[in-house]
Coordinates of C-alpha atoms and ligand atoms in Angstrom, one line a residue:
M1 CA 0.0 0.2 -0.3
S2 CA 1.5 3.3 -1.1
S3 CA 1.4 5.6 2.0
S4 CA 0.6 8.5 1.6
P5 CA -3.5 9.3 2.2
L6 CA -5.6 10.0 -0.6
K7 CA -7.1 13.5 0.2
V8 CA -11.3 12.8 -0.4
A9 CA -14.3 15.5 0.1
V10 CA -17.3 14.2 0.1
T11 CA -20.3 16.9 0.8
G12 CA -23.8 16.2 1.4
A13 CA -22.2 13.5 3.4
A14 CA -24.9 13.0 6.1
G15 CA -27.5 12.4 3.0
Q16 CA -28.9 8.8 0.9
I17 CA -26.0 9.1 -1.1
G18 CA -23.5 9.7 1.1
Y19 CA -24.4 6.6 3.3
S20 CA -23.9 4.1 0.4
L21 CA -20.5 6.1 -0.8
L22 CA -18.2 6.4 2.2
F23 CA -18.9 3.0 3.3
R24 CA -17.7 1.5 -0.3
L25 CA -14.8 4.4 -0.6
A26 CA -13.7 3.1 3.1
S27 CA -13.5 -0.4 1.8
G28 CA -11.2 -0.4 -0.8
A29 CA -13.8 0.6 -3.7
L30 CA -11.9 4.0 -5.7
A31 CA -8.1 2.9 -4.7
A32 CA -7.4 -0.4 -3.0
D33 CA -4.0 0.3 -2.5
R34 CA -3.6 3.5 -1.7
P35 CA -5.4 4.5 1.8
I36 CA -7.9 7.0 1.7
E37 CA -8.6 10.0 4.8
L38 CA -11.8 11.2 4.3
R39 CA -13.1 14.9 4.5
L40 CA -17.1 15.8 5.2
L41 CA -19.2 18.5 4.0
E42 CA -22.2 19.2 5.3
I43 CA -24.6 21.9 6.6
T44 CA -24.4 22.9 10.2
P45 CA -28.0 21.2 11.3
A46 CA -26.9 17.9 9.6
L47 CA -23.6 17.4 11.8
K48 CA -25.3 15.3 14.4
A49 CA -26.3 12.6 12.2
L50 CA -22.5 12.9 10.0
E51 CA -21.2 12.4 13.5
G52 CA -23.5 9.3 13.8
V53 CA -22.0 7.7 10.7
V54 CA -18.5 8.7 11.4
M55 CA -19.2 6.1 14.3
E56 CA -20.2 3.7 12.0
L57 CA -17.3 4.5 9.7
D58 CA -15.3 4.0 13.1
D59 CA -17.2 0.5 14.2
C60 CA -16.2 -0.7 10.2
A61 CA -12.7 -0.4 11.4
F62 CA -11.6 -0.2 7.4
P63 CA -7.9 -1.2 7.2
G64 CA -7.6 1.5 4.1
L65 CA -9.2 4.4 6.4
A66 CA -6.8 6.4 7.1
G67 CA -9.0 9.0 9.4
V68 CA -12.3 11.0 9.2
E69 CA -12.5 14.8 9.5
I70 CA -16.2 16.7 8.9
G71 CA -17.4 20.0 9.1
D72 CA -19.9 22.7 7.7
D73 CA -16.8 25.3 6.8
A74 CA -15.9 24.4 2.7
E75 CA -12.3 26.0 3.4
K76 CA -11.4 24.0 6.0
V77 CA -13.0 20.5 4.6
F78 CA -11.4 21.3 1.6
D79 CA -7.9 21.9 2.8
G80 CA -4.8 19.9 0.6
V81 CA -7.9 17.9 -1.5
N82 CA -6.5 15.4 -3.6
L83 CA -10.4 14.5 -4.7
A84 CA -13.8 16.5 -4.3
L85 CA -17.0 14.6 -4.5
L86 CA -19.6 17.1 -5.0
V87 CA -22.2 15.7 -3.9
G88 CA -24.8 17.6 -1.2
A89 CA -27.6 19.1 -2.7
R90 CA -31.0 19.2 -2.7
P91 CA -32.3 16.2 -4.9
R92 CA -35.7 16.5 -6.6
G93 CA -39.1 15.1 -5.1
P94 CA -41.8 13.5 -7.2
G95 CA -42.9 15.8 -10.3
M96 CA -40.2 17.5 -9.8
E97 CA -38.2 18.6 -13.2
R98 CA -34.0 19.1 -12.7
G99 CA -34.1 22.4 -14.0
D100 CA -36.4 23.0 -11.1
L101 CA -33.1 22.9 -8.8
L102 CA -30.7 25.5 -10.7
E103 CA -31.5 28.0 -8.4
A104 CA -32.0 26.1 -5.2
N105 CA -28.9 24.3 -5.6
G106 CA -26.9 26.4 -7.6
A107 CA -25.5 28.8 -5.4
I108 CA -23.4 26.0 -2.9
F109 CA -21.7 25.4 -5.8
T110 CA -19.9 28.8 -6.4
T111 CA -18.9 29.3 -2.7
Q112 CA -17.2 25.3 -2.1
G113 CA -15.9 26.4 -6.4
K114 CA -14.3 29.6 -5.1
A115 CA -13.0 27.1 -1.6
L116 CA -11.9 24.7 -3.9
N117 CA -10.1 27.4 -6.1
K118 CA -8.2 29.3 -2.7
V119 CA -7.0 25.3 -0.7
A120 CA -7.5 22.4 -2.4
A121 CA -4.2 20.8 -3.3
D122 CA -2.4 21.3 -6.8
D123 CA -3.6 17.8 -8.3
V124 CA -7.5 18.5 -7.5
R125 CA -9.8 16.4 -9.5
I126 CA -13.8 17.4 -8.5
G127 CA -17.0 15.4 -9.6
V128 CA -19.9 16.3 -9.2
T129 CA -22.7 13.8 -8.3
G130 CA -25.5 17.0 -6.7
N131 CA -27.9 17.8 -9.3
P132 CA -28.7 19.5 -12.3
A133 CA -25.0 18.2 -12.2
N134 CA -23.6 19.3 -15.9
T135 CA -24.6 23.0 -14.9
N136 CA -23.4 22.9 -11.5
A137 CA -19.6 21.2 -12.4
L138 CA -20.0 24.5 -15.0
I139 CA -21.1 27.2 -11.9
A140 CA -18.4 25.4 -9.8
M141 CA -15.9 25.4 -12.4
S142 CA -16.5 29.3 -13.1
N143 CA -16.2 30.4 -9.5
A144 CA -12.5 28.3 -9.4
P145 CA -10.9 30.2 -12.1
D146 CA -7.5 29.1 -10.5
I147 CA -8.0 25.1 -11.6
P148 CA -7.7 23.9 -14.6
Q149 CA -11.3 23.9 -16.3
E150 CA -10.3 20.0 -17.0
R151 CA -10.5 18.9 -13.5
F152 CA -14.2 19.3 -13.2
S153 CA -16.7 16.7 -14.6
A154 CA -20.1 16.0 -14.0
L155 CA -21.6 12.6 -13.2
T156 CA -23.1 10.8 -16.2
R157 CA -21.9 7.0 -15.6
L158 CA -25.0 6.7 -13.6
D159 CA -26.2 7.6 -17.2
H160 CA -23.9 5.0 -18.9
N161 CA -24.1 2.2 -16.0
R162 CA -27.7 2.4 -16.2
A163 CA -28.0 1.6 -20.7
I164 CA -25.6 -0.9 -20.4
S165 CA -27.7 -2.8 -17.8
Q166 CA -30.7 -2.1 -20.4
L167 CA -28.4 -3.2 -23.4
A168 CA -27.4 -6.7 -21.4
A169 CA -31.4 -7.2 -20.8
K170 CA -32.5 -6.9 -24.4
T171 CA -29.3 -8.3 -26.1
G172 CA -29.1 -11.8 -23.2
A173 CA -25.1 -10.4 -23.2
P174 CA -23.4 -10.1 -19.7
V175 CA -22.4 -6.7 -18.8
T176 CA -19.2 -7.6 -19.5
D177 CA -19.2 -8.0 -23.3
I178 CA -20.7 -4.2 -23.6
T179 CA -18.2 -1.7 -24.7
K180 CA -18.3 1.6 -25.8
M181 CA -21.1 2.6 -24.3
T182 CA -21.8 6.6 -24.6
I183 CA -24.3 9.4 -22.6
W184 CA -23.7 12.3 -25.0
G185 CA -25.3 16.0 -23.1
N186 CA -27.3 16.5 -20.1
H187 CA -27.9 14.2 -16.9
S188 CA -31.4 15.3 -17.4
A189 CA -34.5 14.0 -20.0
T190 CA -32.4 15.3 -22.6
Q191 CA -29.7 13.0 -22.4
Y192 CA -28.3 10.7 -25.2
P193 CA -27.9 7.0 -24.3
D194 CA -26.4 6.0 -27.7
L195 CA -25.9 2.4 -29.4
F196 CA -25.1 3.0 -33.0
H197 CA -21.4 2.7 -31.5
A198 CA -21.5 0.9 -28.4
E199 CA -20.4 -2.7 -29.3
V200 CA -22.2 -6.1 -27.7
G201 CA -18.8 -8.6 -27.3
G202 CA -17.2 -6.7 -30.6
R203 CA -20.3 -5.8 -33.1
N204 CA -22.2 -3.3 -33.1
A205 CA -24.8 -2.3 -30.5
A206 CA -27.8 -1.0 -32.9
E207 CA -26.9 -4.2 -35.4
V208 CA -27.4 -6.7 -32.5
V209 CA -30.6 -5.2 -31.4
G210 CA -31.9 -4.8 -35.2
D211 CA -35.0 -2.9 -33.6
Q212 CA -35.1 1.0 -34.1
A213 CA -38.3 0.7 -32.4
W214 CA -37.1 -0.2 -29.8
I215 CA -33.9 2.2 -29.5
E216 CA -36.2 4.8 -30.1
N217 CA -39.1 4.1 -28.1
D218 CA -38.0 1.6 -25.3
F219 CA -34.1 2.0 -24.7
I220 CA -33.9 5.7 -24.8
P221 CA -36.5 6.8 -23.2
T222 CA -35.8 4.1 -20.2
V223 CA -32.5 5.1 -19.6
A224 CA -33.3 9.0 -19.3
K225 CA -36.4 8.9 -17.6
R226 CA -34.8 5.7 -15.0
G227 CA -33.8 8.6 -12.4
A228 CA -38.0 9.6 -12.2
A229 CA -38.6 6.1 -12.6
I230 CA -36.9 4.9 -9.4
I231 CA -38.3 8.6 -7.5
D232 CA -41.9 6.8 -8.5
A233 CA -40.7 3.7 -7.0
R234 CA -38.5 4.4 -3.8
G235 CA -40.2 8.0 -2.3
S236 CA -36.5 9.2 -3.2
S237 CA -33.7 9.4 -5.8
S238 CA -31.8 6.7 -6.6
A239 CA -28.7 6.9 -3.6
A240 CA -26.4 3.4 -3.8
S241 CA -26.7 3.0 -7.5
A242 CA -25.6 7.0 -7.4
A243 CA -23.0 6.4 -4.8
S244 CA -21.3 3.8 -7.0
A245 CA -21.6 5.3 -10.0
T246 CA -19.7 7.7 -8.4
I247 CA -16.6 6.0 -7.7
D248 CA -17.1 4.1 -10.5
A249 CA -16.5 7.5 -13.0
A250 CA -13.7 8.9 -10.0
R251 CA -11.7 5.6 -10.6
D252 CA -11.1 5.6 -13.5
W253 CA -11.0 9.3 -14.1
L254 CA -7.8 8.5 -11.5
F255 CA -6.3 5.3 -12.3
G256 CA -8.1 4.5 -16.0
S257 CA -10.1 3.0 -18.4
A258 CA -10.0 -0.1 -19.9
E259 CA -8.1 -0.8 -23.0
G260 CA -10.2 -1.0 -26.2
D261 CA -13.0 0.8 -24.4
W262 CA -14.1 3.7 -23.0
V263 CA -16.6 5.4 -20.6
S264 CA -19.3 8.6 -20.6
M265 CA -17.9 11.9 -18.7
A266 CA -19.9 15.1 -18.6
V267 CA -16.8 17.6 -19.0
R268 CA -16.1 20.9 -20.8
S269 CA -16.5 21.1 -24.2
D270 CA -14.5 22.4 -26.3
G271 CA -16.1 22.1 -29.1
S272 CA -16.4 18.8 -30.3
Y273 CA -19.3 16.8 -32.7
G274 CA -20.5 20.5 -32.1
V275 CA -21.6 21.0 -28.8
P276 CA -21.2 24.3 -27.6
E277 CA -17.2 25.5 -26.2
G278 CA -17.9 25.9 -22.6
L279 CA -20.7 23.9 -21.8
V280 CA -20.3 20.7 -19.6
S281 CA -21.9 18.2 -21.7
S282 CA -21.3 14.7 -21.4
F283 CA -18.7 12.8 -24.0
P284 CA -17.2 9.4 -24.9
V285 CA -13.9 9.3 -23.0
T286 CA -10.6 7.9 -22.5
T287 CA -8.7 8.5 -19.1
R288 CA -5.4 7.7 -18.4
D289 CA -3.3 9.0 -15.2
G290 CA -5.9 12.1 -14.1
D291 CA -6.5 13.3 -17.7
W292 CA -9.7 12.3 -20.1
S293 CA -9.8 12.9 -23.5
I294 CA -12.6 13.1 -25.7
V295 CA -13.5 10.1 -28.4
Q296 CA -12.7 11.5 -31.7
G297 CA -14.2 10.3 -35.3
L298 CA -16.9 8.8 -34.6
E299 CA -19.7 9.3 -37.2
I300 CA -23.1 10.8 -36.1
D301 CA -26.0 10.8 -38.5
D302 CA -28.6 12.4 -38.7
F303 CA -30.2 10.5 -35.9
S304 CA -28.1 11.3 -33.6
R305 CA -27.6 14.1 -34.9
G306 CA -30.6 16.0 -34.0
R307 CA -30.8 14.4 -30.3
I308 CA -26.8 15.5 -29.3
D309 CA -28.2 19.2 -30.3
A310 CA -31.2 18.9 -27.9
S311 CA -29.5 18.1 -25.0
A312 CA -26.9 20.5 -25.9
A313 CA -29.7 23.1 -26.2
E314 CA -30.8 22.7 -22.8
L315 CA -27.9 23.0 -21.2
A316 CA -27.3 26.4 -23.5
E317 CA -30.4 27.5 -22.1
E318 CA -28.8 26.1 -18.0
R319 CA -26.0 28.2 -18.8
E320 CA -28.1 31.0 -19.4
A321 CA -30.2 30.9 -16.6
V322 CA -27.6 31.0 -14.4
Q323 CA -25.8 33.5 -15.6
G324 CA -28.9 35.2 -14.5
L325 CA -29.0 34.9 -11.7
G326 CA -25.4 35.9 -11.1
L327 CA -23.9 32.3 -10.3
I328 CA -21.3 32.3 -13.5
Ligands
NAD1 P1 -30.3 13.8 0.6 O1 -30.9 14.8 0.5 O2 -29.9 12.6 1.0 O3 -28.2 14.3 1.0 C1 -27.9 16.1 0.3 C2 -27.4 16.1 1.6 O4 -27.0 17.2 1.2 C3 -28.0 16.8 3.2 O5 -27.4 15.8 4.0 C4 -27.8 18.2 2.9 O6 -27.8 18.2 4.4 C5 -26.9 18.5 2.2 N1 -26.4 19.8 1.7 C6 -27.1 20.4 0.9 N2 -27.0 21.6 1.6 C7 -25.0 21.6 1.4 C8 -24.1 22.2 1.2 N3 -24.5 23.7 1.3 N4 -23.1 22.1 1.5 C9 -22.4 21.0 2.1 N5 -24.0 19.4 2.2 C10 -24.9 19.9 1.5 O7 -29.9 13.6 -1.2 P2 -29.3 12.1 -2.4 O8 -30.0 11.4 -2.4 O9 -27.4 12.2 -1.5 O10 -28.6 13.7 -2.9 C11 -27.8 14.2 -3.2 C12 -27.8 14.9 -4.4 O11 -27.5 14.2 -5.4 C13 -29.3 15.2 -4.8 O12 -28.8 16.6 -5.6 C14 -29.7 13.9 -6.3 O13 -30.3 14.4 -6.6 C15 -28.4 13.7 -6.9 N6 -28.2 12.8 -7.7 C16 -27.3 12.6 -9.1 C17 -27.2 11.7 -9.4 C18 -26.0 11.8 -10.9 O14 -26.3 10.6 -11.1 N7 -25.7 12.5 -10.7 C19 -27.8 10.5 -9.3 C20 -29.1 10.5 -8.1 C21 -28.7 11.7 -7.2
LMR2 C1 -30.9 10.3 -10.9 O1 -30.5 10.0 -12.1 O2 -31.3 9.3 -10.2 C2 -30.9 11.5 -10.0 O3 -30.3 12.3 -10.9 C3 -32.6 11.4 -9.4 C4 -33.0 12.3 -10.2 O4 -32.9 13.2 -10.4 O5 -33.9 11.8 -11.3

């Protein structure tokens, strides 16, 4: 085990996602051969509940957990962190769209962006899970001018994993046979899960499925509206699966995506695939040593073009809305 602990901040640590995420992080799901120090941020009224969670972490006696600090002051909690997982935000309830959260949650990410800018480690990577995740990442990035913009990403890995699972169920293939899945755009109902570049056992997924109606009327809406379906069924939003995807995304970012495959991450657009520059939009990316690069050269047909453009247009509207609110 390398001796220096990876300092990982988690915001909203007393929340639902936190209750799964912290235990997975502490048990080695992110970095099996490196100890982890957890820095947990909450709002003041939630600190007592967070103390209870820390008691439980203690009681697990995780060998790789080098320490836990908690607090309600972002500048103290983020001091020297190598990875910040920004989860804390109000989740949407039944009947709400993610756009409803822009104002309620946007302000959180200005403060946290500024604090990270001031005190995070030079190598910090910042993953945003709290919704609306893409635009929250844009807000945090815009408020952290000294941190390179490619260090920010928003979570679309849950959508990516959902898409893999749906395709596996349809084709009967194990999830391990499914590669090159892509989620394009926003982590919202406009996202575009793309089967035209995905593969099942090395064969083109759309051809293996051979059913355009299923892709359009079943697969895409099922993946895009899965968050709402879970809210409907559970009465609260996805938590364990969101925690799992948050770890998948961070692990691949820090330690590299699998050879011959790619993952979906929402990152700052450089204009690739016609997505307006500066939006935090999901792309197919490969990752290596803490850096990502957008997979280039994929052919985009008219169907995919329309879907990618629609999600990018929603992100542009969200950007305008938070500009109007003075958050960026
Ligand atoms: P939750 O309400 O159970 O927990 C959120 C926690 O954040 C609460 O404990 C709250 O006190 C805390 N919090 C609020 N403001 C804070 C601040 N300024 N600083 C630190 N902590 C703060 O919610 P949850 O179910 O854990 O979900 C958290 C967020 O993740 C929500 O926005 C939800 O919509 C989002 N989410 C995203 C995805 C994704 O795929 N991107 C998936 C599921 C949920
Ligand atoms: C999800 O995708 O499960 C979360 O983003 C929750 C939501 O609001 O849909």
